[in-house]
PDB file of C-alpha atoms in Angstrom:
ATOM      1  CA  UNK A  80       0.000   0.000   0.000  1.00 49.00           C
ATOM      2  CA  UNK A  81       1.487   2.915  -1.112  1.00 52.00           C
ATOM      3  CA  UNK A  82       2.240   6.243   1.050  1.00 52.00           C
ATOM      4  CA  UNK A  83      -0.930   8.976   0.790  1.00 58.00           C
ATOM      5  CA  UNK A  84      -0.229  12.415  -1.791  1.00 57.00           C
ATOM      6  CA  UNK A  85       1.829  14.405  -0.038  1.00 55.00           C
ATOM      7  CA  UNK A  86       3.276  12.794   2.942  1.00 56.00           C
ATOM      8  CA  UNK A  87       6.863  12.968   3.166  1.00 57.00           C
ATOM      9  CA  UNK A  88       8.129   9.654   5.233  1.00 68.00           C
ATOM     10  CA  UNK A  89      11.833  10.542   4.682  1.00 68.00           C
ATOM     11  CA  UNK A  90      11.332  13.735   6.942  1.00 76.00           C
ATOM     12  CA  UNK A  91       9.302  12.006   9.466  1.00 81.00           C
ATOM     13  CA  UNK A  92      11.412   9.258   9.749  1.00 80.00           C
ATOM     14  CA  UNK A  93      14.213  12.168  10.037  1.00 84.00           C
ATOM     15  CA  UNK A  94      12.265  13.789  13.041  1.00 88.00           C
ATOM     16  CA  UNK A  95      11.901  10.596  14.680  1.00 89.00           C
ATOM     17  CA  UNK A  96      15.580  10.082  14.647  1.00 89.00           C
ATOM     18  CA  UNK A  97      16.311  13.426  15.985  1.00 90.00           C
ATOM     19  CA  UNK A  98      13.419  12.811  18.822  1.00 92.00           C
ATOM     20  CA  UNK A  99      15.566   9.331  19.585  1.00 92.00           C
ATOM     21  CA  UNK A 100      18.932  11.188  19.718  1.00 92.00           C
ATOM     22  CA  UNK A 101      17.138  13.900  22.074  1.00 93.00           C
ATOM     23  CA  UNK A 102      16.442  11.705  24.159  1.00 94.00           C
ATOM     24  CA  UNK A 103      19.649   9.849  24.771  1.00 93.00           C
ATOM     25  CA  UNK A 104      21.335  13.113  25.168  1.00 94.00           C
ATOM     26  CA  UNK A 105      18.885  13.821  28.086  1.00 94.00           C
ATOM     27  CA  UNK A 106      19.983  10.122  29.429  1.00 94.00           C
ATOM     28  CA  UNK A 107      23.389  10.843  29.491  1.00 94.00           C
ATOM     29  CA  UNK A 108      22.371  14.445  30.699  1.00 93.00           C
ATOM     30  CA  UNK A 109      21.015  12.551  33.450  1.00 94.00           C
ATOM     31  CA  UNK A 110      23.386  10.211  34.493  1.00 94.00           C
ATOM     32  CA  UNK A 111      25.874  12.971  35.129  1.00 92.00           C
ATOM     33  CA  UNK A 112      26.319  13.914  38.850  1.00 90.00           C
ATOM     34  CA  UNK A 113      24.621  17.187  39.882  1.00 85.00           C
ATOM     35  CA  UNK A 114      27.302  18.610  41.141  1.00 84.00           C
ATOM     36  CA  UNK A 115      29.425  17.900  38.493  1.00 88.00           C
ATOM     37  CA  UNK A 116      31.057  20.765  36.180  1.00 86.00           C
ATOM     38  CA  UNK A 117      33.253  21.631  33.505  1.00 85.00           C
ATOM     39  CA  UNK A 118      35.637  24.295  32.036  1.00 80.00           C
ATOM     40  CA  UNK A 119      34.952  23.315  28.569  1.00 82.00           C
ATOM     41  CA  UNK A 120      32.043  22.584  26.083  1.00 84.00           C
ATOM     42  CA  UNK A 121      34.382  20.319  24.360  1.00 88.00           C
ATOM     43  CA  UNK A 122      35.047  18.120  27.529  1.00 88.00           C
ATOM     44  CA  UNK A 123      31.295  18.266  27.834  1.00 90.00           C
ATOM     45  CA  UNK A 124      30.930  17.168  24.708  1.00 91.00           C
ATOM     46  CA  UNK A 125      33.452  14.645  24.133  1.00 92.00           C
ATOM     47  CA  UNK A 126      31.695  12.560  27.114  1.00 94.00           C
ATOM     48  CA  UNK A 127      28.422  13.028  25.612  1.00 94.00           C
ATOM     49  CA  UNK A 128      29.713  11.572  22.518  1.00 94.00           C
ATOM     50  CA  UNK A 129      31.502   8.330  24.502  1.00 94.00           C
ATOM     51  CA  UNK A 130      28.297   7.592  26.585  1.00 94.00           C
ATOM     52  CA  UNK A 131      25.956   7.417  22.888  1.00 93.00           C
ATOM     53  CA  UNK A 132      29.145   6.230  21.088  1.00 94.00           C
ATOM     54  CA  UNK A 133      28.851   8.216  18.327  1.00 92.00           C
ATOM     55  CA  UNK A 134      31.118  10.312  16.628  1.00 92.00           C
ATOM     56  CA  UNK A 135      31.374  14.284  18.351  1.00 89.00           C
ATOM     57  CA  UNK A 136      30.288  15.535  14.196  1.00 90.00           C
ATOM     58  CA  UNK A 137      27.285  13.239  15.132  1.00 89.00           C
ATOM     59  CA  UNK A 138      26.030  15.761  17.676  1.00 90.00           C
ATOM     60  CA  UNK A 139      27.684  18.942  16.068  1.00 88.00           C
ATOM     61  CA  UNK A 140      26.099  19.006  12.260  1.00 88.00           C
ATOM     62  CA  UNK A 141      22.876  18.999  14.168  1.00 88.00           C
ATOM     63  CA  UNK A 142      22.467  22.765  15.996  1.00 88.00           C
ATOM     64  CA  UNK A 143      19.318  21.129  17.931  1.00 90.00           C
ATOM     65  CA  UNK A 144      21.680  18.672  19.801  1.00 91.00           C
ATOM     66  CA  UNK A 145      24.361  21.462  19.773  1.00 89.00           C
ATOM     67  CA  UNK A 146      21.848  23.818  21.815  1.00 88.00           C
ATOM     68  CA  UNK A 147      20.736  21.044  24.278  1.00 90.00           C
ATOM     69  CA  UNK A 148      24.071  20.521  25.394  1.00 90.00           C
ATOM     70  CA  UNK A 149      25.388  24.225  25.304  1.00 87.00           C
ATOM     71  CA  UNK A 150      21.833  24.463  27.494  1.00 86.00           C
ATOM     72  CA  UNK A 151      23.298  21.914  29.462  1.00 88.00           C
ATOM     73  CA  UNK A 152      26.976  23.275  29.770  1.00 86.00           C
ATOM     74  CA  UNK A 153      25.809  26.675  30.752  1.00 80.00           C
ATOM     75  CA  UNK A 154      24.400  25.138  34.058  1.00 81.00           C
ATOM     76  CA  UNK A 155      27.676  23.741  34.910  1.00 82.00           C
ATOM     77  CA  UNK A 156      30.334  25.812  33.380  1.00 76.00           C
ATOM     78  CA  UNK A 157      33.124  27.237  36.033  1.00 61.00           C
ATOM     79  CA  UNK A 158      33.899  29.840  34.528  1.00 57.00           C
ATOM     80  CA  UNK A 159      33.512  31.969  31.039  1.00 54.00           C
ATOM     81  CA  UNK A 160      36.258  31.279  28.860  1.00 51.00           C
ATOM     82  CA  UNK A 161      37.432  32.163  25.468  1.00 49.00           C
ATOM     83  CA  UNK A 162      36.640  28.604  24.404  1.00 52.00           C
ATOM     84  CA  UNK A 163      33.458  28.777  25.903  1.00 54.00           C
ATOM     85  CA  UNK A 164      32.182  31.908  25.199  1.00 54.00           C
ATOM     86  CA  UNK A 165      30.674  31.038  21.878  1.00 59.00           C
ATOM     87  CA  UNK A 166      28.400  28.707  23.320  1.00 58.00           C
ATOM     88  CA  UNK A 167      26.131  31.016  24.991  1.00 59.00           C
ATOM     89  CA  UNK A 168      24.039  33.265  23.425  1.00 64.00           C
ATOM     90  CA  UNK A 169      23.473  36.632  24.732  1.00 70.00           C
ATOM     91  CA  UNK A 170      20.870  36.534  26.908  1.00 69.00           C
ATOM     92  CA  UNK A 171      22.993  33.272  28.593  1.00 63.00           C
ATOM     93  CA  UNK A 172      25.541  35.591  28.610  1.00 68.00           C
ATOM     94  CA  UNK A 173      23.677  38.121  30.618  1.00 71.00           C
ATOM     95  CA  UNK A 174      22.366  36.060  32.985  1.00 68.00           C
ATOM     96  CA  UNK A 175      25.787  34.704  33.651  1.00 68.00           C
ATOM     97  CA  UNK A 176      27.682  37.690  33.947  1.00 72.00           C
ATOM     98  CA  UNK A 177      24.748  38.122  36.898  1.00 67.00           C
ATOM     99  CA  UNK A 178      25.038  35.297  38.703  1.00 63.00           C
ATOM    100  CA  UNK A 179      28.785  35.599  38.830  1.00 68.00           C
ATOM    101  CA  UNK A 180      28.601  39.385  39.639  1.00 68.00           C
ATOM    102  CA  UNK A 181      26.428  37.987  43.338  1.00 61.00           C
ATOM    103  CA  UNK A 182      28.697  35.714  43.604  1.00 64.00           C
ATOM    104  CA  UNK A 183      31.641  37.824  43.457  1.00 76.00           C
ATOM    105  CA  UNK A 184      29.831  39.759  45.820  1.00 67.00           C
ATOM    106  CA  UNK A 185      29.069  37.360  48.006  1.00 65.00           C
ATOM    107  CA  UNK A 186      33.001  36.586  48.358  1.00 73.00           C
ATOM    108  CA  UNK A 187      33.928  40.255  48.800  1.00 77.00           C
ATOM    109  CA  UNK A 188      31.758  40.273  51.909  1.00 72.00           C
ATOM    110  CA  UNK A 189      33.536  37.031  53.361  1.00 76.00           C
ATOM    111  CA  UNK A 190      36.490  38.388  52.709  1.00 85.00           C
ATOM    112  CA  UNK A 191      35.744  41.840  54.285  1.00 81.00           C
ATOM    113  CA  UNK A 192      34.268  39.609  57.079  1.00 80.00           C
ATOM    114  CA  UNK A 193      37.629  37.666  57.070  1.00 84.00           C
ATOM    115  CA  UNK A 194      40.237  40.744  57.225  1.00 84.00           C
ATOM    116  CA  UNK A 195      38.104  42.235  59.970  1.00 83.00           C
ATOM    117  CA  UNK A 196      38.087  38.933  62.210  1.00 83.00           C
ATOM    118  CA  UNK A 197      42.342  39.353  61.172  1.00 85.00           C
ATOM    119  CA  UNK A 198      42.556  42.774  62.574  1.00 84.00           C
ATOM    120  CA  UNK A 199      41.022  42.225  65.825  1.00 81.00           C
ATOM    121  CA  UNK A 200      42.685  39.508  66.025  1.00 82.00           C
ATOM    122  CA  UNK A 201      46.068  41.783  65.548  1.00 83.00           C
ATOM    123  CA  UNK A 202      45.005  44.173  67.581  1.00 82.00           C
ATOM    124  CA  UNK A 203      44.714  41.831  70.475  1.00 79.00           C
ATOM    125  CA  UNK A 204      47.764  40.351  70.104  1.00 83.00           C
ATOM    126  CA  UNK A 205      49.398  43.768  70.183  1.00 82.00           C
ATOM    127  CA  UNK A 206      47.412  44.695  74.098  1.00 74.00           C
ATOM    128  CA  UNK A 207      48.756  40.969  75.281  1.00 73.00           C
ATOM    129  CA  UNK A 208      52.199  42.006  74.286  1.00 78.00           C
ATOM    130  CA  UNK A 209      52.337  45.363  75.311  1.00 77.00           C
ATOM    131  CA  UNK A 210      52.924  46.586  78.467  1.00 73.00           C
ATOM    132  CA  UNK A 211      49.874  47.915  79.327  1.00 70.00           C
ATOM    133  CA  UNK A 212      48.711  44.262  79.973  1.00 67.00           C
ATOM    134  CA  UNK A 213      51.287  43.250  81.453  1.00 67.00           C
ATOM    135  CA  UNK A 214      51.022  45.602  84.224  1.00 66.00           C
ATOM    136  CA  UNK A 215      47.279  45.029  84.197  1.00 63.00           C
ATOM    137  CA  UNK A 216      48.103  41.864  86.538  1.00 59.00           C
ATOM    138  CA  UNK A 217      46.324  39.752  84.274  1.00 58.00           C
ATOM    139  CA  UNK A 218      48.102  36.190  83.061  1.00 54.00           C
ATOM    140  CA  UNK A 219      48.165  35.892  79.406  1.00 50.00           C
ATOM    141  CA  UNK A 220      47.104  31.852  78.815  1.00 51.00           C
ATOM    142  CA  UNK A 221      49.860  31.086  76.169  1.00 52.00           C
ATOM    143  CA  UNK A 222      49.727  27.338  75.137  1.00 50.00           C
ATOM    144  CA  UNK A 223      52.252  24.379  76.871  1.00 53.00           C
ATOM    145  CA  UNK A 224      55.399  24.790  75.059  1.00 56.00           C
ATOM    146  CA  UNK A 225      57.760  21.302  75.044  1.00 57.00           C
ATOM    147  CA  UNK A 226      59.837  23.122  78.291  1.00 59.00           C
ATOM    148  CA  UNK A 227      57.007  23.556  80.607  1.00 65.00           C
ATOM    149  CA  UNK A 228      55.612  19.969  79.642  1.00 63.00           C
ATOM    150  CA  UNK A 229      59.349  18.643  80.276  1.00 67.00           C
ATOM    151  CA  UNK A 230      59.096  20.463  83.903  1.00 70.00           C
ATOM    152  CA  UNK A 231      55.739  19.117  84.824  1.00 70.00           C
ATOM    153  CA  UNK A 232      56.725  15.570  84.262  1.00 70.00           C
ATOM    154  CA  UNK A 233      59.838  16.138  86.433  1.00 73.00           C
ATOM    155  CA  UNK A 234      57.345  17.640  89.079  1.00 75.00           C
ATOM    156  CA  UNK A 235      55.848  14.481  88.588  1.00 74.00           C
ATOM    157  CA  UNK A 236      58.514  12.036  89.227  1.00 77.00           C
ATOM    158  CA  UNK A 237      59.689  14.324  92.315  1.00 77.00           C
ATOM    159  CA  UNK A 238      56.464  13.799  93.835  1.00 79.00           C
ATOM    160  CA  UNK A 239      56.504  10.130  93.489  1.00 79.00           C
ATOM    161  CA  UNK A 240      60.231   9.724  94.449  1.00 82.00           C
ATOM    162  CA  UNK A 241      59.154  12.227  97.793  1.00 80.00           C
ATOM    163  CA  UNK A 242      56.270   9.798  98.505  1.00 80.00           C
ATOM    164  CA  UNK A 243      58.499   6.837  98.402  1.00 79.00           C
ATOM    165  CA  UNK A 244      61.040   8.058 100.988  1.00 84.00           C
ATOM    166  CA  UNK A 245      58.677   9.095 102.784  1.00 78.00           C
ATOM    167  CA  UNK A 246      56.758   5.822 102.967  1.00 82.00           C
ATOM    168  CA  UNK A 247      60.430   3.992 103.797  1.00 81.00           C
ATOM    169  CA  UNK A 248      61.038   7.021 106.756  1.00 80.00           C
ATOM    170  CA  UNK A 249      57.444   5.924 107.949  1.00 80.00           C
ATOM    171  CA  UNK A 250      58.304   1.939 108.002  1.00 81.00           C
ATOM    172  CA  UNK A 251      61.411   2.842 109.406  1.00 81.00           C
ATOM    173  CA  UNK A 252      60.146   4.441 112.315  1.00 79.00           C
ATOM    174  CA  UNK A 253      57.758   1.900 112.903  1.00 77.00           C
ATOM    175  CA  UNK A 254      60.771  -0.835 113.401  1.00 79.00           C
ATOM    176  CA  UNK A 255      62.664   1.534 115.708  1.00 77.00           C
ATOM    177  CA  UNK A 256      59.399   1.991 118.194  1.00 76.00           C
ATOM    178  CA  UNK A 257      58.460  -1.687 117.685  1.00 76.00           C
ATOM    179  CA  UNK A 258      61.996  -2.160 118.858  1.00 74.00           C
ATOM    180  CA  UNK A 259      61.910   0.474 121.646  1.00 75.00           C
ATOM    181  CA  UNK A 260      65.042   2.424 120.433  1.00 75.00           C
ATOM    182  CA  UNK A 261      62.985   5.227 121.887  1.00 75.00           C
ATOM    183  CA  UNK A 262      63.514   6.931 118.534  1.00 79.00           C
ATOM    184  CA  UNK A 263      60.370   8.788 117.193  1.00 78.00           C
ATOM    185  CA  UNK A 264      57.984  11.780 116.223  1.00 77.00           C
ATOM    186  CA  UNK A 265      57.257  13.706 119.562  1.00 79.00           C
ATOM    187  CA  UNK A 266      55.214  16.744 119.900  1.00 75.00           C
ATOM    188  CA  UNK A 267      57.383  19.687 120.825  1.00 74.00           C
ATOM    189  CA  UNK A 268      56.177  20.969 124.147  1.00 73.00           C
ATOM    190  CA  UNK A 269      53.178  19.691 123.829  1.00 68.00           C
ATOM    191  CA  UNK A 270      51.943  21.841 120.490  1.00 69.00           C
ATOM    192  CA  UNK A 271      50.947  20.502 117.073  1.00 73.00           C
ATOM    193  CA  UNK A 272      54.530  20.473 115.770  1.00 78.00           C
ATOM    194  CA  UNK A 273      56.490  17.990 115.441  1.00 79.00           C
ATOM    195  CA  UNK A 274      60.443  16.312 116.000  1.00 78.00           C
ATOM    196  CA  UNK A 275      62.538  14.142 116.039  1.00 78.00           C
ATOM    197  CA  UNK A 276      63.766  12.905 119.043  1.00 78.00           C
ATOM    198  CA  UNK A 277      65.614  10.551 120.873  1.00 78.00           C
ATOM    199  CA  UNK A 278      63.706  10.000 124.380  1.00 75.00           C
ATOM    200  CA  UNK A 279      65.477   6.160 124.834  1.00 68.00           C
ATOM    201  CA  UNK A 280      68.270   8.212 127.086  1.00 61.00           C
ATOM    202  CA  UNK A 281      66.651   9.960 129.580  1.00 60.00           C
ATOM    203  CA  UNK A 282      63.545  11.944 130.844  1.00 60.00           C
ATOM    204  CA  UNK A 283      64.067  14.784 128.711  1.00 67.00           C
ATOM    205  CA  UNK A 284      63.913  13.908 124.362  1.00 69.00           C
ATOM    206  CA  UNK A 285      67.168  14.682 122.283  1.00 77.00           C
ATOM    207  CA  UNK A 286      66.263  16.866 119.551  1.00 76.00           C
ATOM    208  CA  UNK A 287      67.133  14.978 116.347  1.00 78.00           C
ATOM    209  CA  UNK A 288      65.270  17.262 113.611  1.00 78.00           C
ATOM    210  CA  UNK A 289      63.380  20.567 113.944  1.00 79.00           C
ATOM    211  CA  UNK A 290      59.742  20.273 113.195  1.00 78.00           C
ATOM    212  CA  UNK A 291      60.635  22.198 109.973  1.00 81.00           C
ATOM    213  CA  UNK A 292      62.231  19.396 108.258  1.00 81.00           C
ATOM    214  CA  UNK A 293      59.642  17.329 108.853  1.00 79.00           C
ATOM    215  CA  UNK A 294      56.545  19.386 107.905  1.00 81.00           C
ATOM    216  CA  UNK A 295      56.215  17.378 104.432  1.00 84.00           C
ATOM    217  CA  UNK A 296      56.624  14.165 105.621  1.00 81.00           C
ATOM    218  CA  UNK A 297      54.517  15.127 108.404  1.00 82.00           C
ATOM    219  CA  UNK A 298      51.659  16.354 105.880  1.00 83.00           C
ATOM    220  CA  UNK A 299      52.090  13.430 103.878  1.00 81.00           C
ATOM    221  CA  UNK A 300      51.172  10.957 106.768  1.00 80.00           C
ATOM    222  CA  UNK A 301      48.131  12.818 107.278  1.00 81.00           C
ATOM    223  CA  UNK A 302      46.909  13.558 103.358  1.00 81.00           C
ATOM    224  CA  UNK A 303      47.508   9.455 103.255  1.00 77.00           C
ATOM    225  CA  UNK A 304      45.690   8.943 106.341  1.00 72.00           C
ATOM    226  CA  UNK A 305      48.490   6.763 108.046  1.00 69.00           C
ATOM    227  CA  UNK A 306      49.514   7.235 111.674  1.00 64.00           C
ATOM    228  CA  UNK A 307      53.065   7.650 112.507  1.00 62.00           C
ATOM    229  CA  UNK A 308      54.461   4.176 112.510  1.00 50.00           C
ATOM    230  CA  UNK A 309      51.984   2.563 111.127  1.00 44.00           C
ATOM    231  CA  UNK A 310      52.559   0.132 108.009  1.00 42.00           C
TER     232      UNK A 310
END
């Protein structure tokens, strides 16, 4: 059966094979990542072309798939190049230049924002280094340098090496009482201090050590809760 007076099949059959191609350049449109851009219409392009495999003068001798992707590329361009520049018309062009104009903008402001936080920041450095602070009585918090972290571990080890002799001066005592050497902590004249003393001998205790020497290890026995002698 033969085709009616004046249809033209070889232009239909044309339009349907644009329509097809249309539509696989919107499925490869769409299997790009949102967020993805480009510098280039030709890098845009040359994908396009490797996801249909087809030639790139497949796409280009037809300006309909030409303007889909230049569409396309104009919503993910970086920046206006000279390469690129021909692929937007003027209108595109406008509404570029517009949209990077606010965002210029925007990025003046955060860097306005940025030198400002800078040159308080400056200016407070300056006060903590003058001498107007310094005499203010305040204590400017500077962060643990290596030195001072060196000379709180050897406070450290002091402490523990203190604590030690001090536990062996405590068991020590206790073996000199338990053997009634008569050698022990007394309270001197009956107050809260404390020496040394040698009562074995007599009536009246020989001073061994002032109370002075023995305020630490005195202090330690009672921040540990042990008696004198005790083990």
């Amino acid at each position: 059966m033969g085709a009616k007076k004046g249809t033209n099949n070889f232009k239909s059959f044309q339009q349907n094979r644009i329509q097809a191609k249309l539509d696989a350049i919107e499925d490869f449109i769409n299997s790009l990542p949102k967020r993805m851009k480009f510098d280039r219409f030709e890098d845009l392009l040359a994908d396009c072309c490797e996801y249909l495999g087809c030639h790139r003068t497949t796409i280009t001798r037809q300006q309909v798939y030409v303007e889909k992707l230049k569409d396309e590329f104009q919503q993910r361009s970086l920046f206006l190049s000279s390469d690129s520049m021909g692929n937007y018309s003027t209108s595109q062009l406008e509404q570029l230049i517009e949209a990077k104009d606010a965002e210029i903008s925007s990025l003046k402001g955060e860097i306005d924002r940025t030198s400002a936080a800078l040159r308080d920041a400056k200016t407070q450095i300056t006060y903590y280094l003058s001498d107007d602070y310094k005499e203010s009585g305040f204590v400017f918090n500077k962060p643990e340098n290596s030195v001072r972290i060196t000379e709180k571990k050897q406070e450290s080890n002091f402490q523990k090496e203190f604590e030690y002799t001090a536990h062996a001066l405590n068991l020590l005592l206790q073996y000199l009482e338990d053997q009634r050497f008569g050698i022990g902590l007394r309270n001197e004249n009956s107050s809260s201090k404390f020496i040394l003393a040698d009562d074995g001998l007599g009536a009246i205790p020989k001073k061994i050590a002032d109370s002075k020497y023995l305020a630490d290890f005195v202090r330690y026995l009672n921040k540990s809760g042990a008696k004198y002698g005790s083990k």
